[in-house]
Coordinates of C-alpha atoms (C1' of nucleotides) in Angstrom, one line a residue:
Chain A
X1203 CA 81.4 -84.1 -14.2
X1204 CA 81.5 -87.6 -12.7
X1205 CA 83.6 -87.9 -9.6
X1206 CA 85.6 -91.0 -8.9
X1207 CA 83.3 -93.6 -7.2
X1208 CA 84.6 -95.6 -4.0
X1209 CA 82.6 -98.0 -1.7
X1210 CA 79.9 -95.4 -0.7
X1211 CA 80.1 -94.0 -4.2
X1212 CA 78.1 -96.5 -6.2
X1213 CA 76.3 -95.1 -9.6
X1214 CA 72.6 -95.9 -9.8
X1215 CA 72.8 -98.3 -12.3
X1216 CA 75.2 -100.4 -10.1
X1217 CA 72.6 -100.2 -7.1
X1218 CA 71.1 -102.8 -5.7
X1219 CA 67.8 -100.5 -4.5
X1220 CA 66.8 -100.0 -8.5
X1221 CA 64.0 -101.6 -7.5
X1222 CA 63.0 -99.6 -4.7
X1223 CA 64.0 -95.9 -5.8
X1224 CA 63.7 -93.9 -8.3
X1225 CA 65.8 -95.6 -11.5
X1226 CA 62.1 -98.0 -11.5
X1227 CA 61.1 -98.1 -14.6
X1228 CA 63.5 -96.0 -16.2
X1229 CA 65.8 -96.6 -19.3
X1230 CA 69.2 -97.6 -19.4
X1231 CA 70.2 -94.1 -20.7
X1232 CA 67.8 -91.9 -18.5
X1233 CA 69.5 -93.8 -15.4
X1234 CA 72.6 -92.6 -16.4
X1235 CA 71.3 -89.1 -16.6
X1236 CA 69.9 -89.5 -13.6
X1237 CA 72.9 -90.6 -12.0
X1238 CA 75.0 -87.4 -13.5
X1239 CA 72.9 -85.1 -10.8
X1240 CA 73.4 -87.4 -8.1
X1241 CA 75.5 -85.7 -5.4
X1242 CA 77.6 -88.8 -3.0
X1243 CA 79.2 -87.5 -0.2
X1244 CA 81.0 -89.0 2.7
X1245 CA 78.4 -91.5 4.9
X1246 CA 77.0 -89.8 7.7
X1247 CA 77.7 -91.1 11.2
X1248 CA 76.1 -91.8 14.3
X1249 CA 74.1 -88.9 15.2
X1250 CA 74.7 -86.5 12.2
X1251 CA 72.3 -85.0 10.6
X1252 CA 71.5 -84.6 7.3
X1253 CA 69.0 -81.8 7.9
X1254 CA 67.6 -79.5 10.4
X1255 CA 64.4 -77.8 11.3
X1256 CA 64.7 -74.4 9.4
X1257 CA 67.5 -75.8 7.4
X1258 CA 66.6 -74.2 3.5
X1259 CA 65.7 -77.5 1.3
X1260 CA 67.1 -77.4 -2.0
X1261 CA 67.6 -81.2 -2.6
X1262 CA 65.8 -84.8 -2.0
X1263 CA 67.5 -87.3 -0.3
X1264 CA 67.6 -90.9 -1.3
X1265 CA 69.1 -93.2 1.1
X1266 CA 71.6 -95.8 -0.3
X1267 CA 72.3 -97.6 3.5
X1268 CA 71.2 -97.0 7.0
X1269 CA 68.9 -95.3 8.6
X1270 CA 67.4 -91.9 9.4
X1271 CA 65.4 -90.9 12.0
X1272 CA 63.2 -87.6 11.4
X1273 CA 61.8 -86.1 14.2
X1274 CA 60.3 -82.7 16.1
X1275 CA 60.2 -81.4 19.2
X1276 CA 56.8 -80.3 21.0
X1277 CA 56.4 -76.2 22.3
X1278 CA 56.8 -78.4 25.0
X1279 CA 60.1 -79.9 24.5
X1280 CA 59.0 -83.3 23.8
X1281 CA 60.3 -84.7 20.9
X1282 CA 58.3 -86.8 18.0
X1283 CA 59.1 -89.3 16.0
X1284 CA 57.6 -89.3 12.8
X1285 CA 59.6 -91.5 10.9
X1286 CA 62.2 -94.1 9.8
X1287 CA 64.3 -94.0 6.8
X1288 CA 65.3 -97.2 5.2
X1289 CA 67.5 -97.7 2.0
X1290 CA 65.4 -96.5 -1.0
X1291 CA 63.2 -94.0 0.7
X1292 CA 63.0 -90.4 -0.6
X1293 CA 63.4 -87.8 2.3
X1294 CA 62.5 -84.1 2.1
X1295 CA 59.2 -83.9 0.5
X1296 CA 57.6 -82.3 2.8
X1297 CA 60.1 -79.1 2.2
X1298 CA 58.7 -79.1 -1.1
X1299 CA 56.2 -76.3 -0.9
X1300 CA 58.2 -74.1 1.8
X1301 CA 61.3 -74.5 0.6
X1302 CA 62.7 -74.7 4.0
X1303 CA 62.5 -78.4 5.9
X1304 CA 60.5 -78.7 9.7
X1305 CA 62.1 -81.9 11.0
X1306 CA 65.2 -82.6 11.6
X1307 CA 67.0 -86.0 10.1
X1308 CA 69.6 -87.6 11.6
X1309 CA 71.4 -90.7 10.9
X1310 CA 71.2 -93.7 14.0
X1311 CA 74.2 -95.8 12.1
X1312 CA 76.7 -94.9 9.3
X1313 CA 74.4 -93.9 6.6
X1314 CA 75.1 -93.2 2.8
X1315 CA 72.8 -90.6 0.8
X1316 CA 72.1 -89.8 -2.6
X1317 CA 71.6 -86.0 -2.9
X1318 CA 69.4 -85.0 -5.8
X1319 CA 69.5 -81.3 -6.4
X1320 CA 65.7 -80.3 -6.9
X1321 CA 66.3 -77.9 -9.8
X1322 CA 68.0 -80.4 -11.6
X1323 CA 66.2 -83.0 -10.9
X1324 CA 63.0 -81.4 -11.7
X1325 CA 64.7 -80.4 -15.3
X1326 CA 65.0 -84.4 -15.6
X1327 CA 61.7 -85.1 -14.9
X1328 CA 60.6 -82.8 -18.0
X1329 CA 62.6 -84.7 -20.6
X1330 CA 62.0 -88.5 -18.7
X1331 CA 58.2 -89.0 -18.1
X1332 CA 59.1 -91.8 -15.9
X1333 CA 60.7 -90.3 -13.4
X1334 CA 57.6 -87.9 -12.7
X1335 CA 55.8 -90.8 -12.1
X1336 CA 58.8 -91.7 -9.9
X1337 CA 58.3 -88.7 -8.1
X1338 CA 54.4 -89.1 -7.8
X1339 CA 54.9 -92.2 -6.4
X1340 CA 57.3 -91.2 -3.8
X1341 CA 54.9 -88.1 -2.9
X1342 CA 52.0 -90.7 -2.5
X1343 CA 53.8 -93.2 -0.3
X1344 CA 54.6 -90.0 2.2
X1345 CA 51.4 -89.3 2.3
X1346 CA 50.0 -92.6 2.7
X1347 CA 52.7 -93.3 5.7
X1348 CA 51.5 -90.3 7.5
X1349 CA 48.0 -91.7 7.3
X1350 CA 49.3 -95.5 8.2
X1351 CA 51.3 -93.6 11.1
X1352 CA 47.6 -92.6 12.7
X1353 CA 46.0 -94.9 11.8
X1354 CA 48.2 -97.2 14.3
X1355 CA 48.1 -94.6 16.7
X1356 CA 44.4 -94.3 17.1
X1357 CA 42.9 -98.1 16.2
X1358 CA 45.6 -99.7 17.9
X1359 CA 47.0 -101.2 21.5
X1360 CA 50.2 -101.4 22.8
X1361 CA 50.9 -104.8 21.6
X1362 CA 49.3 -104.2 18.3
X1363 CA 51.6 -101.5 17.8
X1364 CA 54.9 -102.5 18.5
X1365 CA 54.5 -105.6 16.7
X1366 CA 53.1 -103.9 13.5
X1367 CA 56.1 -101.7 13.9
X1368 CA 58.1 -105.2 14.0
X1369 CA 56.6 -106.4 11.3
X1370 CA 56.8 -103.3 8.7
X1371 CA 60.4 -103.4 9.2
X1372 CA 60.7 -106.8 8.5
X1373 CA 58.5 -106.7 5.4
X1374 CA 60.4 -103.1 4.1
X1375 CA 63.8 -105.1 4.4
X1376 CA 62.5 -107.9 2.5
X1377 CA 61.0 -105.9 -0.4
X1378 CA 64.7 -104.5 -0.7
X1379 CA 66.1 -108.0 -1.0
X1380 CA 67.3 -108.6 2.8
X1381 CA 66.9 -111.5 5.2
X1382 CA 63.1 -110.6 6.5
X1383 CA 62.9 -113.0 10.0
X1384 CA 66.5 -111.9 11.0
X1385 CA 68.5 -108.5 10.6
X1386 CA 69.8 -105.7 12.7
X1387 CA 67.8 -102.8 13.5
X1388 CA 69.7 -99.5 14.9
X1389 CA 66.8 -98.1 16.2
X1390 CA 66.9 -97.7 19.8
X1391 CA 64.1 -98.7 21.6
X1392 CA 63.4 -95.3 23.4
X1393 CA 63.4 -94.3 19.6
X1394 CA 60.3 -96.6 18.5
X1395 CA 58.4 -95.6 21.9
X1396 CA 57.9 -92.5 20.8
X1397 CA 57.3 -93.0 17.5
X1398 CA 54.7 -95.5 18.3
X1399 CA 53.5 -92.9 21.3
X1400 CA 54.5 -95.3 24.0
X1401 CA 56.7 -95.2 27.2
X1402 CA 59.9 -97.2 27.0
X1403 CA 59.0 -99.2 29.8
X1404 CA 55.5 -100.3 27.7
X1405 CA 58.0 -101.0 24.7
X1406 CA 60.3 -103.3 27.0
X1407 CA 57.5 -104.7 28.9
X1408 CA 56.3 -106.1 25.7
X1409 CA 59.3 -107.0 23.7
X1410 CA 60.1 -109.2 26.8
X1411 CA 56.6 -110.5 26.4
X1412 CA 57.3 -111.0 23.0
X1413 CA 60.3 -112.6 23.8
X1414 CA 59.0 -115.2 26.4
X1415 CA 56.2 -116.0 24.0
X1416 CA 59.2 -116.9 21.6
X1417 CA 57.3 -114.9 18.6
X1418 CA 60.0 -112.0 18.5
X1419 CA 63.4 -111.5 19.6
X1420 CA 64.8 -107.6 19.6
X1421 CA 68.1 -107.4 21.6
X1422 CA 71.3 -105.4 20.7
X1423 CA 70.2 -104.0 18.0
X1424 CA 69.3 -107.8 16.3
X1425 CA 65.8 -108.8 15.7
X1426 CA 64.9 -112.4 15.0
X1427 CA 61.2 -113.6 14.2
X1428 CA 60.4 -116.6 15.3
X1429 CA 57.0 -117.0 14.6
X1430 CA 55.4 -114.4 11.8
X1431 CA 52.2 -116.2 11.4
X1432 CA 51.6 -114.5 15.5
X1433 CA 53.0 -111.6 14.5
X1434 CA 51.3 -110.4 12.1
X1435 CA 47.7 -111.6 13.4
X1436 CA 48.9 -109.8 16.7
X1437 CA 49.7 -106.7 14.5
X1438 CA 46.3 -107.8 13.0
X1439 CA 47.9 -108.0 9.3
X1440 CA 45.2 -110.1 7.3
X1441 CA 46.4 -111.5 4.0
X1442 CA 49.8 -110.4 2.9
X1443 CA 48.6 -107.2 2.3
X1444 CA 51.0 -105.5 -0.8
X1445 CA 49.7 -101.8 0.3
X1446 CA 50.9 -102.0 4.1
X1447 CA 54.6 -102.1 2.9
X1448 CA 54.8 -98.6 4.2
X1449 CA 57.3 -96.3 5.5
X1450 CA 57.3 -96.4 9.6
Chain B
X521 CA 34.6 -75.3 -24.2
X522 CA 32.7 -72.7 -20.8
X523 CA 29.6 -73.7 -19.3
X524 CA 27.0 -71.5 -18.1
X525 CA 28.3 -70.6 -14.8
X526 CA 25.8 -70.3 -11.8
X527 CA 25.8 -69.9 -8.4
X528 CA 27.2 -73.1 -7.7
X529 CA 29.9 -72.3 -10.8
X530 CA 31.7 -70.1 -10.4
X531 CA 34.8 -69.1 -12.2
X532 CA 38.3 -69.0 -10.8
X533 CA 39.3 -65.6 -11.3
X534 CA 35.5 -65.0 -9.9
X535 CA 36.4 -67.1 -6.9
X536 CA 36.4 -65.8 -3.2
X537 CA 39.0 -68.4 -2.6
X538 CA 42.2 -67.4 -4.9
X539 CA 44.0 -66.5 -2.1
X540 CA 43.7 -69.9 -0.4
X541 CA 43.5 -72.3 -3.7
X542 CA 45.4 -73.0 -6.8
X543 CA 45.4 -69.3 -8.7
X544 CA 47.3 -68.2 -5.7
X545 CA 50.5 -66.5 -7.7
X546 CA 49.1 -66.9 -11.2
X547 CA 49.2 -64.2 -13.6
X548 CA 45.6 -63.1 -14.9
X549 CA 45.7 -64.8 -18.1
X550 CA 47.1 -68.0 -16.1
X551 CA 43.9 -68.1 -14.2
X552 CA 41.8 -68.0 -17.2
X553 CA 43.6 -71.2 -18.3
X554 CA 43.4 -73.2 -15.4
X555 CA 39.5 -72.1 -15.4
X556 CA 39.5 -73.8 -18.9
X557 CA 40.1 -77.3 -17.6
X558 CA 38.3 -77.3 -14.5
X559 CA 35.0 -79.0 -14.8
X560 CA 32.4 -78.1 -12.1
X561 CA 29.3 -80.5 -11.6
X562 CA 26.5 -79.8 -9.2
X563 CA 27.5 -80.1 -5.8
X564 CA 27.1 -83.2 -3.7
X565 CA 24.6 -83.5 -1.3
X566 CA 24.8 -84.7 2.3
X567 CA 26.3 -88.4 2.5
X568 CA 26.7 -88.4 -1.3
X569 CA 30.5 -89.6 -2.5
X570 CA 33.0 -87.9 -4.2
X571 CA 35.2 -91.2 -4.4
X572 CA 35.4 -94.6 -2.9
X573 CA 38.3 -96.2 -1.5
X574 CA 39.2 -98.5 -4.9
X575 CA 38.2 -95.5 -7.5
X576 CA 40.3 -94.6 -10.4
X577 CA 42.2 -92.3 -9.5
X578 CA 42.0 -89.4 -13.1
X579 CA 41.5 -86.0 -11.3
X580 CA 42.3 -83.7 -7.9
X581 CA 39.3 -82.2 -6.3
X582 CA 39.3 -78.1 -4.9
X583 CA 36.8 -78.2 -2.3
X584 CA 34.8 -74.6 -3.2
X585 CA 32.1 -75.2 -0.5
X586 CA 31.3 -77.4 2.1
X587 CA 33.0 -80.0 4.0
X588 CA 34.4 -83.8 3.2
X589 CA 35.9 -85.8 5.3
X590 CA 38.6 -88.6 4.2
X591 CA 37.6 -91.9 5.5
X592 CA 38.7 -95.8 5.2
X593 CA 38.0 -99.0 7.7
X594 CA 40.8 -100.8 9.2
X595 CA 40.6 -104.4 8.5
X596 CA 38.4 -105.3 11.9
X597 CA 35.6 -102.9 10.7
X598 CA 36.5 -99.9 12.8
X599 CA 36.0 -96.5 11.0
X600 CA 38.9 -94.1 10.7
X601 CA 38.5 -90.0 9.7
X602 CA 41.9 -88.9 8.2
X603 CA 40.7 -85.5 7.9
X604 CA 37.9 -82.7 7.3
X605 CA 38.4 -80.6 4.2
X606 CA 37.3 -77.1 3.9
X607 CA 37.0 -74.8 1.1
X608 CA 40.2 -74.3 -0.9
X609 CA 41.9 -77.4 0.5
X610 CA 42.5 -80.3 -2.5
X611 CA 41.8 -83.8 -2.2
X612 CA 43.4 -86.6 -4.0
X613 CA 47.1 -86.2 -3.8
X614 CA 47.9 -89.9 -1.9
X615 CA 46.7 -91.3 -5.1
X616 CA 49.1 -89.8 -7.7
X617 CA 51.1 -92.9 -7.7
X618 CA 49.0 -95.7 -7.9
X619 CA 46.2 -93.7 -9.9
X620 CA 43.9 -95.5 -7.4
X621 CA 42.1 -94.3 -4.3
X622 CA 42.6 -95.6 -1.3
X623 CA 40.1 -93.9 1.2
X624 CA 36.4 -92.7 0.4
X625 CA 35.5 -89.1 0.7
X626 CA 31.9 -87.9 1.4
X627 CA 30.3 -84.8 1.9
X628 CA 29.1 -83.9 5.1
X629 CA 26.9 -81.1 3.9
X630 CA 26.2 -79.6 0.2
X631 CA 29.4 -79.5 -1.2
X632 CA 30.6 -78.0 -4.0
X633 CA 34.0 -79.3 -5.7
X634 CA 35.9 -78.2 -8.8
X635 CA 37.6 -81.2 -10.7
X636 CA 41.2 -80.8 -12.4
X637 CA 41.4 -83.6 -14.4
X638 CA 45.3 -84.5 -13.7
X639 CA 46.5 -85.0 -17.6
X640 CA 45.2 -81.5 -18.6
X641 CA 46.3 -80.3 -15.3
X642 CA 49.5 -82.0 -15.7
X643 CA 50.0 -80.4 -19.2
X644 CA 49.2 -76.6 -17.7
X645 CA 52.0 -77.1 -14.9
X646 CA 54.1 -77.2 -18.1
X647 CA 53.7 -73.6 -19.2
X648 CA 52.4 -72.1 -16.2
X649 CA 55.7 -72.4 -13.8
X650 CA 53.9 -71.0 -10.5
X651 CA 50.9 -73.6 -11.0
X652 CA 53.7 -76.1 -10.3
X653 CA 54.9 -74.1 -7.4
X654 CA 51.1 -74.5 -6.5
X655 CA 50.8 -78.2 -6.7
X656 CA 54.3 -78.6 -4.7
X657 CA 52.5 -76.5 -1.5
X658 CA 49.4 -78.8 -2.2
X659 CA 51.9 -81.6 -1.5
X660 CA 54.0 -80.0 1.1
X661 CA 50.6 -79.3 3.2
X662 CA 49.4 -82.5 2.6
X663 CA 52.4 -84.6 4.3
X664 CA 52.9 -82.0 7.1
X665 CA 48.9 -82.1 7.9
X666 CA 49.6 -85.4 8.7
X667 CA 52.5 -84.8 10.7
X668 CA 50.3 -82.9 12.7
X669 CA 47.9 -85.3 12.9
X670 CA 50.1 -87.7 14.5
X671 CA 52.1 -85.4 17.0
X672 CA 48.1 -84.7 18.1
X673 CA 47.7 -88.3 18.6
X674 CA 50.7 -88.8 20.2
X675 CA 51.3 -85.9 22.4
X676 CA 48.1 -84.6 23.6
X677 CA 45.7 -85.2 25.7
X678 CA 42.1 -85.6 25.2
X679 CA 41.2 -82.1 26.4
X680 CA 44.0 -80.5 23.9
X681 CA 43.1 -82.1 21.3
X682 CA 39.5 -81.0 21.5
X683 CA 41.0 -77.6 22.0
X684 CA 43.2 -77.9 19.1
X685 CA 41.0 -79.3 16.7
X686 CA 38.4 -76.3 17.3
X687 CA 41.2 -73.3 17.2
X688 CA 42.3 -75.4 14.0
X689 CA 39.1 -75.1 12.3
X690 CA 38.6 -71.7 13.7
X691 CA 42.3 -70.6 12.2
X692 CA 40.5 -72.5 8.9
X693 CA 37.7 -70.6 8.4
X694 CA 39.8 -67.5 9.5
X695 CA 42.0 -67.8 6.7
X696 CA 40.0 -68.3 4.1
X697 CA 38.2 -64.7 5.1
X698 CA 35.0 -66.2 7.3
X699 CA 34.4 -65.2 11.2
X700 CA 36.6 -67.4 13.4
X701 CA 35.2 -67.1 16.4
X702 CA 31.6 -68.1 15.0
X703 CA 30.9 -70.4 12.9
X704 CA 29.0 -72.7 11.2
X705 CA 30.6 -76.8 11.4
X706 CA 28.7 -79.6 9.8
X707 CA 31.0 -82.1 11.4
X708 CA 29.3 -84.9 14.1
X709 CA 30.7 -85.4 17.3
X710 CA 30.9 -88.8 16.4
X711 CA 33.3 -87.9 13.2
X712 CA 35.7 -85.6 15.3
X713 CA 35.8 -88.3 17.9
X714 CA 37.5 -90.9 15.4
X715 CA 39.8 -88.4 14.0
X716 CA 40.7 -87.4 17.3
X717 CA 41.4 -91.1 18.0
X718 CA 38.7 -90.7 21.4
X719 CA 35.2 -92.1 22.1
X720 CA 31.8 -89.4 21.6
X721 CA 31.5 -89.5 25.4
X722 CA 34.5 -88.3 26.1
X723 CA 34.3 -85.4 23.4
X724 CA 30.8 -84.8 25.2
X725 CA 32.0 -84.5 28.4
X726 CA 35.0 -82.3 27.1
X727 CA 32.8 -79.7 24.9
X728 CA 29.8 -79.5 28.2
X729 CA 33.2 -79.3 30.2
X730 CA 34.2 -76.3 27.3
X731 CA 30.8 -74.7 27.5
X732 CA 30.5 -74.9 31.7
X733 CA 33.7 -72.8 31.5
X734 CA 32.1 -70.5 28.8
X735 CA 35.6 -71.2 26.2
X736 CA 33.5 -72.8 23.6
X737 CA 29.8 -73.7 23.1
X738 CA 29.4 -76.2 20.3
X739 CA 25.6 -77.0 20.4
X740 CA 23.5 -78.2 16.4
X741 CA 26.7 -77.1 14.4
X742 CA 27.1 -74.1 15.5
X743 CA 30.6 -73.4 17.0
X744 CA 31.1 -69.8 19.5
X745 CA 34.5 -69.2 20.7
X746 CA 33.9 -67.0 24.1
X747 CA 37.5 -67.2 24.5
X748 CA 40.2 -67.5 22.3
X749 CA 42.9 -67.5 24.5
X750 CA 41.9 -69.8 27.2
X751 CA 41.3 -72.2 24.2
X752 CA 45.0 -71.6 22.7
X753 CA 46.5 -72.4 26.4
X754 CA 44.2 -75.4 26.3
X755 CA 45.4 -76.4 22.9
X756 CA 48.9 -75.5 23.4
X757 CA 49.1 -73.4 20.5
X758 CA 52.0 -71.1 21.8
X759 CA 51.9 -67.7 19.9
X760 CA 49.9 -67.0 17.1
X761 CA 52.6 -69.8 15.2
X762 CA 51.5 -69.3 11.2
X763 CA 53.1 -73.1 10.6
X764 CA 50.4 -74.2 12.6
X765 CA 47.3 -73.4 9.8
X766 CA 46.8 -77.1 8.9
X767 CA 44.1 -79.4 7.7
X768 CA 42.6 -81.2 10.2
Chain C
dG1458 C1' 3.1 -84.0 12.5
dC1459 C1' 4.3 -88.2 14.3
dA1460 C1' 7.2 -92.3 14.6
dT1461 C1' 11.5 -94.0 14.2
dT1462 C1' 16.2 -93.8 14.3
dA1463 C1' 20.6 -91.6 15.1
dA1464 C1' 23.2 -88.4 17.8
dC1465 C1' 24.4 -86.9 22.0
dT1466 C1' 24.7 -86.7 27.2
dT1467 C1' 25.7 -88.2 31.8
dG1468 C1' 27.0 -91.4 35.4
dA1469 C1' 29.3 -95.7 37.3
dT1470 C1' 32.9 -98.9 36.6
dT1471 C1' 36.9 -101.0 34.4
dT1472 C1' 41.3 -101.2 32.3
dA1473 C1' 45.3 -100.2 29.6
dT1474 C1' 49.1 -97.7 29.9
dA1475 C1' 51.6 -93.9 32.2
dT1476 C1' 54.1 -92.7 36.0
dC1477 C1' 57.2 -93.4 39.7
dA1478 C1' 61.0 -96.0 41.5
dA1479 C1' 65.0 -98.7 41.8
dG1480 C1' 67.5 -101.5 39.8
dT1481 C1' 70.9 -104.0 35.8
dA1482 C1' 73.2 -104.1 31.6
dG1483 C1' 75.5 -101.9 27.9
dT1484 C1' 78.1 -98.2 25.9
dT1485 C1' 81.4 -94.4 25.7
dA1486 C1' 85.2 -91.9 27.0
dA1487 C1' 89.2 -91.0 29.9
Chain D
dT211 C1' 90.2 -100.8 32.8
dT212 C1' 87.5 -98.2 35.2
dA213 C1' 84.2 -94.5 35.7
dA214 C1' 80.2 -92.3 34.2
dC215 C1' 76.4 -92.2 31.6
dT216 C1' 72.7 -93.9 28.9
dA217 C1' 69.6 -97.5 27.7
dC218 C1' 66.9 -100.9 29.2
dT219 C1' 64.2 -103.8 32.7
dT220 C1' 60.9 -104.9 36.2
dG221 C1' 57.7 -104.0 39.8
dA222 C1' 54.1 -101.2 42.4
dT223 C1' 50.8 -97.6 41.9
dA224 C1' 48.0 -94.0 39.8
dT225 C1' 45.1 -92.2 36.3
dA226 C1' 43.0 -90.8 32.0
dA227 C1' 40.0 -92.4 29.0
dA228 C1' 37.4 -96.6 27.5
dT229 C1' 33.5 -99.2 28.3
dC230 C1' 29.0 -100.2 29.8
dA231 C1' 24.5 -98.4 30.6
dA232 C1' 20.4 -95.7 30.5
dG233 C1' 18.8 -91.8 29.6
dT234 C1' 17.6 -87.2 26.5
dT235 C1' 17.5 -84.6 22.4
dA236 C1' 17.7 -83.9 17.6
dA237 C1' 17.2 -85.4 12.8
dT238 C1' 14.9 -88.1 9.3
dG239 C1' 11.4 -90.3 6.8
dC240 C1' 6.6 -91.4 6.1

DNA sequence: GCATTAACTTGATTTATATCAAGTAGTTAA
DNA sequence: TTAACTACTTGATATAAATCAAGTTAATGC
């Protein structure tokens, strides 16, 4: 049953995002179980997707390294950005109910996924309690992102917004056990614009801003914080708030 | 173990809004079981609570009559409305995983609820396979509703979203068997506004806008569509697009 | 039923951000 | 390596909606 495992092939129990997917709080034993349902494929490249709009769901997606972007177009052609996958997050939840997914997810760097049939793995969740909770948790957190996702949109300005969106990636890396003032972030900037329902040129304007202000630094694909106390106050991040570690 | 039902309690297989709620797909006898375990208090009034941001989190709420709306502040004190609930709609999914509420829901008229406490629930998903189906649409429309919410934030302007709002609740009440081109909304200005992420003035001046041009006349609660189409265009609701029946 | 408060309306003005434009830098492919 | 394209930058201008202000109407409580 259990398929040779290379580079991008590592078993849950050898993962570094325990912590952060589903294996949390789950016995030695149950991990392993888990793992034996776990489909690895090859990474996904630049610009592949892992799933389309009317694409028929029939697993979650756990990402191992990466990121995905999932997104919509508009009746009118315009595309939305509702989202950016990091290592750890569940994908496809919202196919759930329909059974068919509505976004589209494609990779923005060489990304590795952990495919978890949903008929299997909702067999497991009958015979390992944690892992329901697992799955509540994961259901929660997508709909709390959606929520964090307007709330930004309507309570916030340009500045406020982009360096929330700064600072939420910075805090998500370091909950996973990365470098949280420096790492590299293939999102392109057109990318967060419209997720954050700005221009391009607002998004640059400001970065430069940013930049000159010596707070943030975002250029080819690097970000470096130079000054998170500003950042967060101009995200207007009181306290270091455990609840905002949300999905962008 | 049944109460005394009366007007205000009535039984699920009694229920106008099967069709819309959780016995959607259950067999009879199915019905009769997830009757067992609901508990159904008298309704709320008018600015009373169902929960508070910070509550424990033990049970989902069916809306059977009425309207709540989702609410939390952001951290400077500014209100924000996540969205209106109508009969058949269930509150309390974002809390599955930390058992804990995180936004307070009120009543914005009499409103009737039925409570599924979630470990007797939990326990009925079990035997009753399609209940589970049930709670996995619950899901599904609870992330995509807030898809929705965003690509209205982020797409549209104030106009359409006024539009789209409206032919939303219209489609709403529509669905779950009421008049959609008249009907009754206990929702202030002021409410729509926030969710809408606009000031009341500008909703103002939209709806007398609406009214001069005889699409819509919302005057006292009362809401009369004169003309559906005009309002679609408006709303950029292309065909009569079924994906499109969300919460607001 | 009247007083008080909250909700809504309408107008004048300001402002944040979009749009338009024209460029530079970076990436991709031949 | 160069050509072609895409991403990003920076500036000038336009504009949709916010803000400020002062009213009217409706709802609430005594």
């Amino acid at each position: 049953m259990k398929e040779v495992k290379s580079a991008f092939n590592v078993s849950c129990k050898n993962c570094g995002l325990q912590k952060v997917c589903f294996p949390t709080g789950l016995r030695r034993e149950d991990v392993d179980r888990l793992d034996d349902i776990v489909d690895r494929r090859s990474p996904l490249k630049k610009g592949q997707h892992l799933f389309e709009a009317s694409d028929k769901f029939s697993a979650l997606f756990a990402i191992r390294a990466g990121v995905i972007k999932l997104y919509s177009f508009t009746d009118g052609g315009e595309e939305i950005v509702h989202g950016f996958y990091l290592p750890g997050d569940v994908l496809g939840i919202d196919a759930l109910g329909s059974k068919q997914h509505q976004y589209s997810a494609v990779a923005l760097d060489t990304t590795s996924v952990c495919t978890l049939p949903f008929e299997k793995f909702t067999e497991l969740t009958e015979s390992i309690p944690n892992l329901n909770q697992q799955m509540l948790n994961a259901i929660s957190k997508e709909v709390l992102d959606g929520r964090m996702h307007s709330e930004l949109l309507i309570r916030r300005n340009a500045d406020q917004r982009v360096a929330q969106f700064v600072w939420n990636m910075s805090e998500r890396y370091r909950n996973r056990g990365y470098a949280s003032d420096e790492f590299r972030l293939s999102i392109l900037h057109r990318d967060v614009a419209v997720y954050l329902g700005l221009t391009p040129e607002t998004v640059s304007r400001i970065l430069a801003k940013f930049h000159a202000e010596n707070i943030v630094t975002w250029k080819k694909k690097e970000v470096m914080i130079h000054d998170m106390q500003r950042l967060m106050h101009i995200a207007g991040v009181h306290s270091s708030c455990d609840s905002c570690k949300a999905t962008a």
